[in-house]
Short mmCIF file of C-alpha atoms in Angstrom, two decimals:
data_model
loop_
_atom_site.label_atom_id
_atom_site.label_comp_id
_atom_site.label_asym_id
_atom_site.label_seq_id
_atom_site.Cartn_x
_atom_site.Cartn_y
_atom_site.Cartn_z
CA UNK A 1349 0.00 0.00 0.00
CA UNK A 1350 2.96 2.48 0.72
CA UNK A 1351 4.46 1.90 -2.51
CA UNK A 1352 0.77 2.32 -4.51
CA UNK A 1353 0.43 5.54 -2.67
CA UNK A 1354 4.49 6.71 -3.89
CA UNK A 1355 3.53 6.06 -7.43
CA UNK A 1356 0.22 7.54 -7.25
CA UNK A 1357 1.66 11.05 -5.71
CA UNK A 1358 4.09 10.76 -8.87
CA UNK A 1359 1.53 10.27 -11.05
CA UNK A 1360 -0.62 13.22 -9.86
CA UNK A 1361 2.77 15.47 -9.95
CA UNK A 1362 3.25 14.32 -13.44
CA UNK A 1363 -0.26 15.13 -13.98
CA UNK A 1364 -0.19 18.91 -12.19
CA UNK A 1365 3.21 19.64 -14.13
CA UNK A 1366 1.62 18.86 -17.46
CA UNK A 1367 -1.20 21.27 -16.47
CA UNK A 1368 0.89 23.57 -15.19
CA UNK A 1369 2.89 23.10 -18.69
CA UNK A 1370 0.12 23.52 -21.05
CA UNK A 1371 -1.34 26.64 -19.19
CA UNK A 1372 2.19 28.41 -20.19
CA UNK A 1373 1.45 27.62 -23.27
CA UNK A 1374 -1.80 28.74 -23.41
CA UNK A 1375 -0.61 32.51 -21.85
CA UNK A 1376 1.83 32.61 -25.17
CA UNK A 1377 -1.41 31.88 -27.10
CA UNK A 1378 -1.91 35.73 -28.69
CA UNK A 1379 -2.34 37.35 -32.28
CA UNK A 1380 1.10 38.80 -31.26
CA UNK A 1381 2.45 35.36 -32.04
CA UNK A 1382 1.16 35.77 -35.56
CA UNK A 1383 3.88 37.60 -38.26
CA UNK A 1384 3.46 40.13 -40.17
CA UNK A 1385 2.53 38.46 -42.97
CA UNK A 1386 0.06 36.67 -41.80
CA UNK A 1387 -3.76 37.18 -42.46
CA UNK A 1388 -5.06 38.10 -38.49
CA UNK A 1389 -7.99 35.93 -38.19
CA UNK A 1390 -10.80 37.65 -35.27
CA UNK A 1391 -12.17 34.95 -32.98
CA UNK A 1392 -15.41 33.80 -34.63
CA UNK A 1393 -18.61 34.46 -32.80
CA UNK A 1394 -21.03 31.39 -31.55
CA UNK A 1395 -24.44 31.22 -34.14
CA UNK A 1396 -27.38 33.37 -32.74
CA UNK A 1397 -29.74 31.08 -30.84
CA UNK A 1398 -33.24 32.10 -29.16
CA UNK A 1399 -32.79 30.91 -26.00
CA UNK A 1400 -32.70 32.70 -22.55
CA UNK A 1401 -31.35 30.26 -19.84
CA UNK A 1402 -32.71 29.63 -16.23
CA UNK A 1403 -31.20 31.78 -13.56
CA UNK A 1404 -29.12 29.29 -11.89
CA UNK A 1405 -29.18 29.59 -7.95
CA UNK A 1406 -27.19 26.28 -7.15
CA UNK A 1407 -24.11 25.43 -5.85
CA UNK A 1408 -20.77 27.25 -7.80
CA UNK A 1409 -17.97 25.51 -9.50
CA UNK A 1410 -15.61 25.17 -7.02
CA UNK A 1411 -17.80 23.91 -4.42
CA UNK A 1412 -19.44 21.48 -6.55
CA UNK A 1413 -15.93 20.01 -7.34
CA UNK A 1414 -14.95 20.17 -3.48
CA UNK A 1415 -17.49 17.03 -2.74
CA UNK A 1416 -17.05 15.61 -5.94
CA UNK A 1417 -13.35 15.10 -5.01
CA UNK A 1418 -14.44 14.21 -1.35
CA UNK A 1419 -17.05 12.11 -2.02
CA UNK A 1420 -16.76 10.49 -5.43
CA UNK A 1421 -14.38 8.32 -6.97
CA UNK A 1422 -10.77 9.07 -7.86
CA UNK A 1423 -10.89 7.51 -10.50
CA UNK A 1424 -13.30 9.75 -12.25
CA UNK A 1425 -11.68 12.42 -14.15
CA UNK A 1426 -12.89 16.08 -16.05
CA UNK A 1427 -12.35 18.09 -18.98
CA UNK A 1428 -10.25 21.18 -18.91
CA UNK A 1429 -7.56 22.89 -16.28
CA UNK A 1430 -10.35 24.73 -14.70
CA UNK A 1431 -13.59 22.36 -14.92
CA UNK A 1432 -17.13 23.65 -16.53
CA UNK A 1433 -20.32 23.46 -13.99
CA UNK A 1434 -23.03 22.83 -16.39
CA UNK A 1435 -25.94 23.33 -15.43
CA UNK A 1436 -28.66 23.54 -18.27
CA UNK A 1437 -29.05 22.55 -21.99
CA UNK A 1438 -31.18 23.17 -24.92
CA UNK A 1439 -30.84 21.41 -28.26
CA UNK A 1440 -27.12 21.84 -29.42
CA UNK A 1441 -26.33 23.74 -26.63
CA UNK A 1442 -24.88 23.68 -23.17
CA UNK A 1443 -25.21 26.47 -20.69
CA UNK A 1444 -22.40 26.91 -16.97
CA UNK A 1445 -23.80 28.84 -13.61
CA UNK A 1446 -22.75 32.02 -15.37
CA UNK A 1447 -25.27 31.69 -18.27
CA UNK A 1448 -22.45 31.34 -21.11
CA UNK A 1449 -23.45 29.40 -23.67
CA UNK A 1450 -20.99 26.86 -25.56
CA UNK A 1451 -21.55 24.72 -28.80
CA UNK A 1452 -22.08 20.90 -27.17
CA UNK A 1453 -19.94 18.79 -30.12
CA UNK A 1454 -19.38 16.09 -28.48
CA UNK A 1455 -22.44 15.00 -25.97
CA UNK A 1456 -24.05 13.55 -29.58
CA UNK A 1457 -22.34 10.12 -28.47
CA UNK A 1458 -25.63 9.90 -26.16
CA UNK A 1459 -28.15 13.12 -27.27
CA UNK A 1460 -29.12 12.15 -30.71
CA UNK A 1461 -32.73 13.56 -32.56
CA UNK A 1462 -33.38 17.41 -31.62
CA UNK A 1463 -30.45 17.68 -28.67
CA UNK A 1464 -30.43 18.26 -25.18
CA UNK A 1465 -34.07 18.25 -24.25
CA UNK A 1466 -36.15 17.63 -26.42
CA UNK A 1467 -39.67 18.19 -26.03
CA UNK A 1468 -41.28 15.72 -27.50
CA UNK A 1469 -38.86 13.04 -25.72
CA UNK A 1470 -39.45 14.98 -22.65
CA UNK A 1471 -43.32 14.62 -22.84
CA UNK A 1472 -43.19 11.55 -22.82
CA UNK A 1473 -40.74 10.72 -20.29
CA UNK A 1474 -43.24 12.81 -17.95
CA UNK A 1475 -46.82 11.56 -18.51
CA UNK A 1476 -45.31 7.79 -18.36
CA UNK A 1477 -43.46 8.74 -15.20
CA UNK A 1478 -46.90 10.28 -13.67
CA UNK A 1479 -48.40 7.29 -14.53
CA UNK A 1480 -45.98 4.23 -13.83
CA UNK A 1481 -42.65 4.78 -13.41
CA UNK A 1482 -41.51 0.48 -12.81
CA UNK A 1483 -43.14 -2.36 -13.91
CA UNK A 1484 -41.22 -5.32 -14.80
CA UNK A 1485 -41.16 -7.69 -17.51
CA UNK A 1486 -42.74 -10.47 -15.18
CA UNK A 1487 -46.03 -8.22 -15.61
CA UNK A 1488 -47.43 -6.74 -18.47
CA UNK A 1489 -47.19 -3.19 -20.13
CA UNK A 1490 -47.86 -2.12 -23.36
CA UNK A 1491 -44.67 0.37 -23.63
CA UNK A 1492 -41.72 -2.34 -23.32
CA UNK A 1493 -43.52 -4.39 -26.61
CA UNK A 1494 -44.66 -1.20 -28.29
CA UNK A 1495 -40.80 0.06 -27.83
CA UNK A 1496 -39.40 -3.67 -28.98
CA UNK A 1497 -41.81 -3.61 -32.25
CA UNK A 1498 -40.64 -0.54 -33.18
CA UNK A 1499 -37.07 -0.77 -32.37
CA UNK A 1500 -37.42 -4.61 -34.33
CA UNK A 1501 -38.75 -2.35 -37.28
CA UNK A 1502 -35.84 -0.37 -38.56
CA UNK A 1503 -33.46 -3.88 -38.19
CA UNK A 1504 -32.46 -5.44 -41.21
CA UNK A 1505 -32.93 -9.77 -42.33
CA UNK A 1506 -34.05 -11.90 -39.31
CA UNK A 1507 -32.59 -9.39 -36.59
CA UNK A 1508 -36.26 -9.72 -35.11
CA UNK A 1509 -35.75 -10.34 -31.11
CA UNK A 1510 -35.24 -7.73 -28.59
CA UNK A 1511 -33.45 -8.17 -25.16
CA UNK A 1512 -33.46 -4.49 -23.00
CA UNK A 1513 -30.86 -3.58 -20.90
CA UNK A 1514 -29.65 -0.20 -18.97
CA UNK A 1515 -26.30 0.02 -20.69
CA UNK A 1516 -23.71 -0.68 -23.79
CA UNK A 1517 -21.60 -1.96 -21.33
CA UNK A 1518 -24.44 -4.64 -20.38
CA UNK A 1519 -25.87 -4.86 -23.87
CA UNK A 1520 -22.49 -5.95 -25.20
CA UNK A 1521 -21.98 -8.62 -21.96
CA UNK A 1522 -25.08 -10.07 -23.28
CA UNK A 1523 -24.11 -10.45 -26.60
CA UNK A 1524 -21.16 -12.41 -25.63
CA UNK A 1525 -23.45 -14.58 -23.55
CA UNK A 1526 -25.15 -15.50 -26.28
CA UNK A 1527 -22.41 -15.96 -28.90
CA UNK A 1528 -21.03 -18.54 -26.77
CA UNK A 1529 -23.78 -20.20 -25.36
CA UNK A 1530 -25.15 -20.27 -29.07
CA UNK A 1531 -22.12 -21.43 -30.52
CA UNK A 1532 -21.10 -24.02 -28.04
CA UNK A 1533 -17.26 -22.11 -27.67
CA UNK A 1534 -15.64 -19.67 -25.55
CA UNK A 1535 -13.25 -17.46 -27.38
CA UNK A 1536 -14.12 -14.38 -28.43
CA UNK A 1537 -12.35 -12.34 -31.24
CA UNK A 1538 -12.24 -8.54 -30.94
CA UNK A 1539 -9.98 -5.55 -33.03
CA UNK A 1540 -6.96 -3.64 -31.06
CA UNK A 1541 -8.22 0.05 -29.93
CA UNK A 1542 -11.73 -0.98 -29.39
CA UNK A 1543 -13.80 0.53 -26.97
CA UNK A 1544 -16.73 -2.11 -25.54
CA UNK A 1545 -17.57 -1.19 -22.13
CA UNK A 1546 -16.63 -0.60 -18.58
CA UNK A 1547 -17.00 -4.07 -16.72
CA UNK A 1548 -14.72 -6.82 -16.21
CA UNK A 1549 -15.74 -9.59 -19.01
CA UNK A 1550 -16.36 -6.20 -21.70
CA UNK A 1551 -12.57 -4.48 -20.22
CA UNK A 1552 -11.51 -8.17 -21.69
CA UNK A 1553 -12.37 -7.66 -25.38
CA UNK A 1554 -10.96 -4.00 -25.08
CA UNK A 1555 -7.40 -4.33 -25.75
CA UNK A 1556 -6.08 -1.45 -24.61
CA UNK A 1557 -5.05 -0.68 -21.43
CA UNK A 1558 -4.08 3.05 -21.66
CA UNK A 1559 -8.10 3.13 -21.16
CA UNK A 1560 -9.25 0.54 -19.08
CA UNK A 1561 -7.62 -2.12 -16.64
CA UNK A 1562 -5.46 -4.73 -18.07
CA UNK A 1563 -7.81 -7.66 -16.57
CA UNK A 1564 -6.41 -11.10 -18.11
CA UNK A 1565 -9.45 -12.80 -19.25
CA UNK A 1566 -8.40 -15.75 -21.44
CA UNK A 1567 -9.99 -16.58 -24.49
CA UNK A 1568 -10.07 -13.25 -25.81
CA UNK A 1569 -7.61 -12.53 -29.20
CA UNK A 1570 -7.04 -8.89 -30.28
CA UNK A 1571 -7.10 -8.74 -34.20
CA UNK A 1572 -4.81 -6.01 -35.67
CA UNK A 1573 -6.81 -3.02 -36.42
CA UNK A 1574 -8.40 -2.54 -39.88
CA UNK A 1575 -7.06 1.69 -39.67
CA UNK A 1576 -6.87 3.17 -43.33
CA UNK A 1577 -4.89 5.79 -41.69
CA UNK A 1578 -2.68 4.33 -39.24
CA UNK A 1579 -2.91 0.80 -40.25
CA UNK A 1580 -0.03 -1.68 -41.19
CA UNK A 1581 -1.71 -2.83 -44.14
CA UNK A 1582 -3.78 0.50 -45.35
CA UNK A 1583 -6.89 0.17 -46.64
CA UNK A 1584 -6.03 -3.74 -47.59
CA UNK A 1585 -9.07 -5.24 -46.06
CA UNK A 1586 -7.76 -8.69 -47.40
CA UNK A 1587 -4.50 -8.15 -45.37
CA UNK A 1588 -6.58 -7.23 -42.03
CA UNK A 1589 -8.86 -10.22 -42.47
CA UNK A 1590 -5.90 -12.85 -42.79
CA UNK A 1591 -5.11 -11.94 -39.75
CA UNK A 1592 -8.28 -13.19 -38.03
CA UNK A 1593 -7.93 -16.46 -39.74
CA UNK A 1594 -4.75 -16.75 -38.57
CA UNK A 1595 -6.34 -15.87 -34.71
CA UNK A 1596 -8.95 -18.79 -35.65
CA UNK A 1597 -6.27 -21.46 -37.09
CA UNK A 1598 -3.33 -20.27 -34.66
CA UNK A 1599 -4.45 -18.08 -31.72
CA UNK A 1600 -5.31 -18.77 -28.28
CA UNK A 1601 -9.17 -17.97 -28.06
CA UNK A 1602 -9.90 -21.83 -29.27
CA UNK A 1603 -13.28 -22.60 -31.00
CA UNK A 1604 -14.25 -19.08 -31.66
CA UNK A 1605 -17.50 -18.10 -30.27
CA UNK A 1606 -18.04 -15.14 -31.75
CA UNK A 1607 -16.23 -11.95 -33.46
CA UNK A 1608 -17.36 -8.33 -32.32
CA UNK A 1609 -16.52 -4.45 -34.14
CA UNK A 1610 -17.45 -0.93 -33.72
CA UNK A 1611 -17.76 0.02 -37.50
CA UNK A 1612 -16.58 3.59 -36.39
CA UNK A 1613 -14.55 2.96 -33.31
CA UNK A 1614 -15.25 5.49 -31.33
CA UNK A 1615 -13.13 6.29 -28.20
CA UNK A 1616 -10.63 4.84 -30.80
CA UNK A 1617 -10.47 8.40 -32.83
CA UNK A 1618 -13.65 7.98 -35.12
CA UNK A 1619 -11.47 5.46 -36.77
CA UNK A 1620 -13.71 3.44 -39.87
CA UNK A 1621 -12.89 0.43 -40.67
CA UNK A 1622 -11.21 -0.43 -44.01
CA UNK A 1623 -13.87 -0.96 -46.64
CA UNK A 1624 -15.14 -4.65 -47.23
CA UNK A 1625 -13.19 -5.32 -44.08
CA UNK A 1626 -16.86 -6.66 -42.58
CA UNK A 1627 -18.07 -8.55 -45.14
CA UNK A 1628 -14.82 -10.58 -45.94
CA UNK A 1629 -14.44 -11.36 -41.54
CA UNK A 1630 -18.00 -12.34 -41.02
CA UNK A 1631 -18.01 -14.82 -43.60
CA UNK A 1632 -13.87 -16.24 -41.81
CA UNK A 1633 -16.29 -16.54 -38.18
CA UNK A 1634 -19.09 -17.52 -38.96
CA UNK A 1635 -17.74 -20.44 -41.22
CA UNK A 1636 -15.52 -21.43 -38.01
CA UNK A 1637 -19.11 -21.68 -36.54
CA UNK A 1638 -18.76 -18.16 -34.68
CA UNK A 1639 -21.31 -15.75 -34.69
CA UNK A 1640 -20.81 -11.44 -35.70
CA UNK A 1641 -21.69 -9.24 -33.28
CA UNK A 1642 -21.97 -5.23 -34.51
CA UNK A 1643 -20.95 -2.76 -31.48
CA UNK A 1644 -23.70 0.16 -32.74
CA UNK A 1645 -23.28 2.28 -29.61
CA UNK A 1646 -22.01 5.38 -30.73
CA UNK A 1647 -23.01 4.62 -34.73
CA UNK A 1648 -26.95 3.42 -34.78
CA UNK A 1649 -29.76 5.89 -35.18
CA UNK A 1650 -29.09 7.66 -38.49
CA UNK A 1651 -25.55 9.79 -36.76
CA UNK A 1652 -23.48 8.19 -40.19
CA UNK A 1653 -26.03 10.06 -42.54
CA UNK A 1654 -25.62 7.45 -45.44
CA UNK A 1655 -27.50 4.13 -43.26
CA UNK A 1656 -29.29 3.74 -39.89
CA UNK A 1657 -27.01 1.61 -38.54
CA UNK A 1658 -23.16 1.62 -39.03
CA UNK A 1659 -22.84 -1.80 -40.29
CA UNK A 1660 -25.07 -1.31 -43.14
CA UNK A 1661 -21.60 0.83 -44.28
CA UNK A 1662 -20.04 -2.19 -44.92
CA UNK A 1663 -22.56 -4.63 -46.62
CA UNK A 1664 -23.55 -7.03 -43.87
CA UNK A 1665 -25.85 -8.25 -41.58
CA UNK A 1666 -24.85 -8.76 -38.29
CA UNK A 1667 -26.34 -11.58 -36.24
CA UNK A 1668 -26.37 -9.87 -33.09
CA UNK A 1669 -26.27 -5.80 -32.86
CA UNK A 1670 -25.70 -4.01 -29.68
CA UNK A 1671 -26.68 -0.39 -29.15
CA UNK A 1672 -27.24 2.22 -26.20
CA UNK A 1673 -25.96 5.98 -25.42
CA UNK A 1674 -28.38 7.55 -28.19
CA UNK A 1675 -31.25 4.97 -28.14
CA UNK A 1676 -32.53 6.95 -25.01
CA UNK A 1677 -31.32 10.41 -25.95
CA UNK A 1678 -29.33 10.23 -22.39
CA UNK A 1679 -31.51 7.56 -20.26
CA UNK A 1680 -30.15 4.50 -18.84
CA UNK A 1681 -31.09 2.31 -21.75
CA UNK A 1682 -29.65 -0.36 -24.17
CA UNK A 1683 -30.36 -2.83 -26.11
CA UNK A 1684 -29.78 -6.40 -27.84
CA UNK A 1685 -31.13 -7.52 -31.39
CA UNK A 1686 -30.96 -10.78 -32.67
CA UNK A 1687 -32.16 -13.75 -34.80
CA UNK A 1688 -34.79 -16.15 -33.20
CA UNK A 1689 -32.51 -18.46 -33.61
CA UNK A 1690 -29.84 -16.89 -31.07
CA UNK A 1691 -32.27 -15.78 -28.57
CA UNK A 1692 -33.61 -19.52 -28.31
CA UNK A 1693 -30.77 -20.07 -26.26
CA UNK A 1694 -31.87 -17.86 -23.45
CA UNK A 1695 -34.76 -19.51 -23.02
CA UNK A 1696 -32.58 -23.10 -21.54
CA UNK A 1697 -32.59 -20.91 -18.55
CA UNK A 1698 -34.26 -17.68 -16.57
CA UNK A 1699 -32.50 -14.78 -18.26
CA UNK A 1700 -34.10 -11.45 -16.20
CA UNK A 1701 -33.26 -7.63 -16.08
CA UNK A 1702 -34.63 -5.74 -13.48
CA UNK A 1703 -34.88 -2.33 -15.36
CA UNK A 1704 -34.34 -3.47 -19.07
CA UNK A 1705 -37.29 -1.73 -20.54
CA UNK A 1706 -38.93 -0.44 -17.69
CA UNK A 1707 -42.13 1.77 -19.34
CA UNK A 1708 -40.57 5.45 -18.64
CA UNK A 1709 -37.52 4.00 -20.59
CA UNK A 1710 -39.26 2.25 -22.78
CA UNK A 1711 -41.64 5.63 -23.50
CA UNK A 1712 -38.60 7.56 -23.95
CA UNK A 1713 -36.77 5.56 -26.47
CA UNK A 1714 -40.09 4.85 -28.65
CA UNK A 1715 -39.93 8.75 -28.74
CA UNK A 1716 -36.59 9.04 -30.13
CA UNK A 1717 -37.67 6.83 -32.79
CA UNK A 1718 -39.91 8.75 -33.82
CA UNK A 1719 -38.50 12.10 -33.67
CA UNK A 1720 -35.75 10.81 -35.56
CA UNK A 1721 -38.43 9.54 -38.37
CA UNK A 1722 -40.33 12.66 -37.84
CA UNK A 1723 -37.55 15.25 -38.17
CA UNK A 1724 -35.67 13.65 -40.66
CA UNK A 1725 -32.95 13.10 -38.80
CA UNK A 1726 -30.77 11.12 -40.91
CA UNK A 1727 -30.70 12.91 -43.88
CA UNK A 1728 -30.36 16.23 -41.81
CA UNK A 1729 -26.96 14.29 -40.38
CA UNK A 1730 -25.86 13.33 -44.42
CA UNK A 1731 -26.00 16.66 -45.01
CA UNK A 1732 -24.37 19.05 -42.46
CA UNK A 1733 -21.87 16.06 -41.68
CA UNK A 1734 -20.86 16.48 -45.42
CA UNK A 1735 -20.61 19.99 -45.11
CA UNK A 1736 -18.50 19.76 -42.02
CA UNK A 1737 -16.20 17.24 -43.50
CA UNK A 1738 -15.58 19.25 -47.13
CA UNK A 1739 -14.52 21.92 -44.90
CA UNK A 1740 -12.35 20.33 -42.38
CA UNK A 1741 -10.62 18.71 -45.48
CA UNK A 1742 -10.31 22.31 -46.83
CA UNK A 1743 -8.78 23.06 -43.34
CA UNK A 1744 -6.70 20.06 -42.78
CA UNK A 1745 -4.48 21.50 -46.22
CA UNK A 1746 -4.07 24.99 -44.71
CA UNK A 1747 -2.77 23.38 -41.72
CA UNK A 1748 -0.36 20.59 -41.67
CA UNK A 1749 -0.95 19.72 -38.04
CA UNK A 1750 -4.11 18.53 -39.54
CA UNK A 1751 -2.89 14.29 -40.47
CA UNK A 1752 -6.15 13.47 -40.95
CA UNK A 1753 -9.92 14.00 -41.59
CA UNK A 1754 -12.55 11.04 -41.12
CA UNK A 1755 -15.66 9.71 -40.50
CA UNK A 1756 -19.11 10.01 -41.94
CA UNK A 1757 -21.96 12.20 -41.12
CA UNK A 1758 -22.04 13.59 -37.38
CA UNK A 1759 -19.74 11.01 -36.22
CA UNK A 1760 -15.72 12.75 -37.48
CA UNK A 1761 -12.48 12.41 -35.94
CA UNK A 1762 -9.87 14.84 -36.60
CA UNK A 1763 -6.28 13.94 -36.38
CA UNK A 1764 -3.53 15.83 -35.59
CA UNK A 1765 0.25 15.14 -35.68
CA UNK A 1766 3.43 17.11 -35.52
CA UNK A 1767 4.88 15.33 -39.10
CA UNK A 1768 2.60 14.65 -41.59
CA UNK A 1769 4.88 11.90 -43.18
CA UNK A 1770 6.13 9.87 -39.71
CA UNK A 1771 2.19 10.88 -38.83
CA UNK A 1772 3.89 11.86 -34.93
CA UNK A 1773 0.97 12.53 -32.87
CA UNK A 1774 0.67 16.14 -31.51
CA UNK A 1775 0.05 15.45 -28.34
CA UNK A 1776 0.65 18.83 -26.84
CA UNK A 1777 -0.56 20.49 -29.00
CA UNK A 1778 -3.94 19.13 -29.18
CA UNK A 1779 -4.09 19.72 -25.42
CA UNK A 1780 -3.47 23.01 -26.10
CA UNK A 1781 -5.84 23.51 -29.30
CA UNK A 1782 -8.74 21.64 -26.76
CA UNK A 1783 -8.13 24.32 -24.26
CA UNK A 1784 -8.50 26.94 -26.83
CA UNK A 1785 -11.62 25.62 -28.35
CA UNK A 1786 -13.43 25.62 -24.65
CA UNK A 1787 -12.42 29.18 -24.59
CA UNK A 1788 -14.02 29.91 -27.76
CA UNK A 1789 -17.21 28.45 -26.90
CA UNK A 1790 -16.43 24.80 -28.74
CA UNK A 1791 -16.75 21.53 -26.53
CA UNK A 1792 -15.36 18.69 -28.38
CA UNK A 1793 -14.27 15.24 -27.54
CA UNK A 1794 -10.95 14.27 -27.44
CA UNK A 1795 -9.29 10.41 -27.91
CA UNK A 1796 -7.66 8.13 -29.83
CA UNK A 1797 -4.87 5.73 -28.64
CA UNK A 1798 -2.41 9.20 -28.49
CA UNK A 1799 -5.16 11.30 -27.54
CA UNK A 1800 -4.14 13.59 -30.49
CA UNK A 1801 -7.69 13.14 -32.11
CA UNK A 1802 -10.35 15.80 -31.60
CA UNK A 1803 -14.40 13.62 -31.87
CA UNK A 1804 -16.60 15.42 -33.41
CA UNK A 1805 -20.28 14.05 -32.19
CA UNK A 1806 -23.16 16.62 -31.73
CA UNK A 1807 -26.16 16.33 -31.11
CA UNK A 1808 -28.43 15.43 -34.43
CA UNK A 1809 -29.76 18.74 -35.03
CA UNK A 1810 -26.57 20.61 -35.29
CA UNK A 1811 -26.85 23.17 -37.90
CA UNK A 1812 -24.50 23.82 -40.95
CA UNK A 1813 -24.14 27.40 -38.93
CA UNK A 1814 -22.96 25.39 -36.34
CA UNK A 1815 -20.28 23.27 -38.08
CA UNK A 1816 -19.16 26.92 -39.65
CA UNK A 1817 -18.47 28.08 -36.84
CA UNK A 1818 -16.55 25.04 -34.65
CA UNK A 1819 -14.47 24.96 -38.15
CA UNK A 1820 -13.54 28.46 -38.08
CA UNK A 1821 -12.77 28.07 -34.29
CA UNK A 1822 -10.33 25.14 -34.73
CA UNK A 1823 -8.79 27.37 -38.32
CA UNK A 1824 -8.18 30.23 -35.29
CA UNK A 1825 -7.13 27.99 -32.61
CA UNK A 1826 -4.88 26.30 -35.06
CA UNK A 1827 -3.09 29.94 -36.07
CA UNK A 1828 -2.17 30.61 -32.98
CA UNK A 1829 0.17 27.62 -32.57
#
């Protein structure tokens, strides 16, 4: 215990002399840095938005992060040197205890239709909750088959059975469940730089432990990752998927049980897979008598623009598909789809989830449905995610910091690195440029296995305004490197 506590001062010294470091930086950070000959961009202004917050009377910043430290976790962490209090939101946007408003890029990963409360959603979260807030599925209520039916709708082939839980995390536990008991093996077969959840047996398929806990769980093989930009092999799907036959003839997961993919990883970087990759893998497991399981957590729901579901990108039908974060637009909820076939095997024994589905959930995703149906949703995201991209490409050869520019629809990564041909990630600099952005009124995400890549995930009804503006914020914060 004496020596866990020595290395954990160290770490949190390393940790205060980075911040320390990158808020020097930041104080160099003025248009006096700029020469001469330079074009002297302004700082662009947030789009106009009619919306007058909430006076908010609560607790202040620093108090609020006072019993967070005391009482919380250590483990849980926060964006920025000096921490936002948020306190409200409203479509796009986010508002802190001083009323400033701030562009909300990021919080799409789990707010998808119209945003941050939505009123339709909201309605009928309410009259459900006034009326029944728990049931469970040993009694009946109409809103947990209504929600199921509907959900069962948009799924492609035989992908007709749906299992509710409160989580990706859980969904994706399930889904291994049932690729093994299906399949009569154990091993699993997942890509390096996934992201599948937060418990033990999901930390397992997640190979990396600069995120997560390095938990040995046996039977688990780590493919090498199908990245067209960082990638061994390139785009060279062929290459990638060779490599999971080898795993199959030669690796240590045994009979394979079942192979599972983000199509766009997404704590990853917003890193796609290499085209065909999918197709050209699910027929390897499945003919080793494996099943495919499609990770839709942060893809499903129309965020890729093109398809409703991120798989559909790659030509193939999944025979289990996970989802959660934007099925609720920010409830506890996830979910399972599969064949009747697969879900036969749950019957063999009593397979129960207290909350899966409970009727306010189950109202509230049937809502998001059909907002995203009703508002168009999809095409909305095919659109302004084009017209973000086409100008982040524009911006990515102003800039050479800029390696790369990816993704599809609202769901882009943006890449930077210090040497465009060695691709070195920018590390610092991206700390620095995320620091910026916050100033400017732009919250984005930030990952990757450097943690050079900025993730670009808003909420669905962010505006082509709105992707001018976090463009020309990144082109300033970018100048004054």
């Amino acid at each position: 215990m004496f020596m866990a506590a020595i290395l954990r001062q160290k770490s949190l010294q390393k940790c205060t002399k980075y911040q320390s470091f990158i808020a020097r930086r930041l104080s160099t950070i003025s248009t006096s840095n700029c020469n001469s000959n330079d074009v002297v961009l302004e700082a662009p202004k947030i789009p106009s938005f009619d919306y007058k917050p909430k006076e908010y009377k609560g607790p202040l910043t620093d108090d609020v992060l006072k019993k967070r430290k005391t009482y919380l976790g250590p483990s849980i962490f926060h964006y920025y040197q000096n921490p936002l209090n948020i306190v409200e939101g409203k479509m796009q946007y986010l508002f802190d205890e001083a009323g400033r408003r701030y562009l909300d890029a990021f919080a799409g990963i789990v707010t998808v239709s119209c945003g941050h409360c939505h009123p339709e959603i909201l309605n009928a979260i309410v009259e459900q909750s006034q009326l029944l807030q728990h049931a469970t599925t040993i009694y009946l209520h109409h809103a947990i088959g209504d929600f199921a039916e509907a959900l069962a709708s948009k799924m492609p082939g035989n992908l007709k059975v749906v299992y509710f839980v409160n989580s990706g995390t859980e969904a994706n536990e399930l889904a291994m469940l049932m690729a093994r008991l299906y399949s009569g093996n154990h091993g699993m077969i997942s890509l390096r730089n996934a992201y599948h959840g937060g418990s033990a047996g999901t930390i397992g398929l997640t190979a990396l432990n600069t995120w997560k806990y390095s938990i040995p769980q046996g039977d688990i093989d780590h493919v090498i990752n199908p990245d067209p930009y960082r990638g061994i092999f390139g785009s060279d799907s062929s290459a990638y998927a060779r490599d999971v036959q080898d795993h199959i003839d030669f690796g240590t997961c045994g009979k394979v049980a079942g192979f599972i993919a983000e199509t766009i990883q997404g704590v990853g970087g917003a890193v796609e897979l290499a085209p065909g990759y999918l197709k050209q893998v699910y027929d390897i497991v499945r003919k080793a008598g494996g099943v495919c399981i499609a990770d839709e957590v942060q893809t499903g729901f129309g965020r890729t623009g093109s398809h409703y579901w991120g798989f559909q990108t790659q030509g193939v039908v999944p025979d289990i598909v996970t989802m959660a974060k934007g099925i609720g637009n920010g409830l506890p909820l996830g979910a399972v789809v599969t064949t009747p076939e697969i879900a036969s095997v749950m019957s063999q024994k009593i397979q129960f989830n207290t909350f899966g589905g409970n009727p306010v959930c189950s109202a509230g995703g049937l809502a998001v449905l059909r907002v995203i149906d009703k508002e168009k949703r999809q095409e909305h995201c095919a659109q302004v995610g084009s017209h973000l991209i086409e100008r982040l490409k524009h911006l990515q050869q102003k800039h050479d910091i800029i390696g790369d520019v990816r993704g599809r629809g609202l769901m882009v990564g943006i890449e930077l690195v210090t040497d465009r041909a060695a691709k070195t990630p920018a590390k610092t600099e991206t700390a620095i440029v995320f620091e910026k952005l916050r100033e400017l009124g732009v919250l984005v995400g930030k990952g990757g296995l450097h943690g050079n890549v900025f993730r670009i995930k808003p909420p669905m009804c962010f505006t082509k305004d709105d992707a001018d503006f976090l463009v020309d914020a990144l082109d300033y914060s970018l100048s004054k490197l």
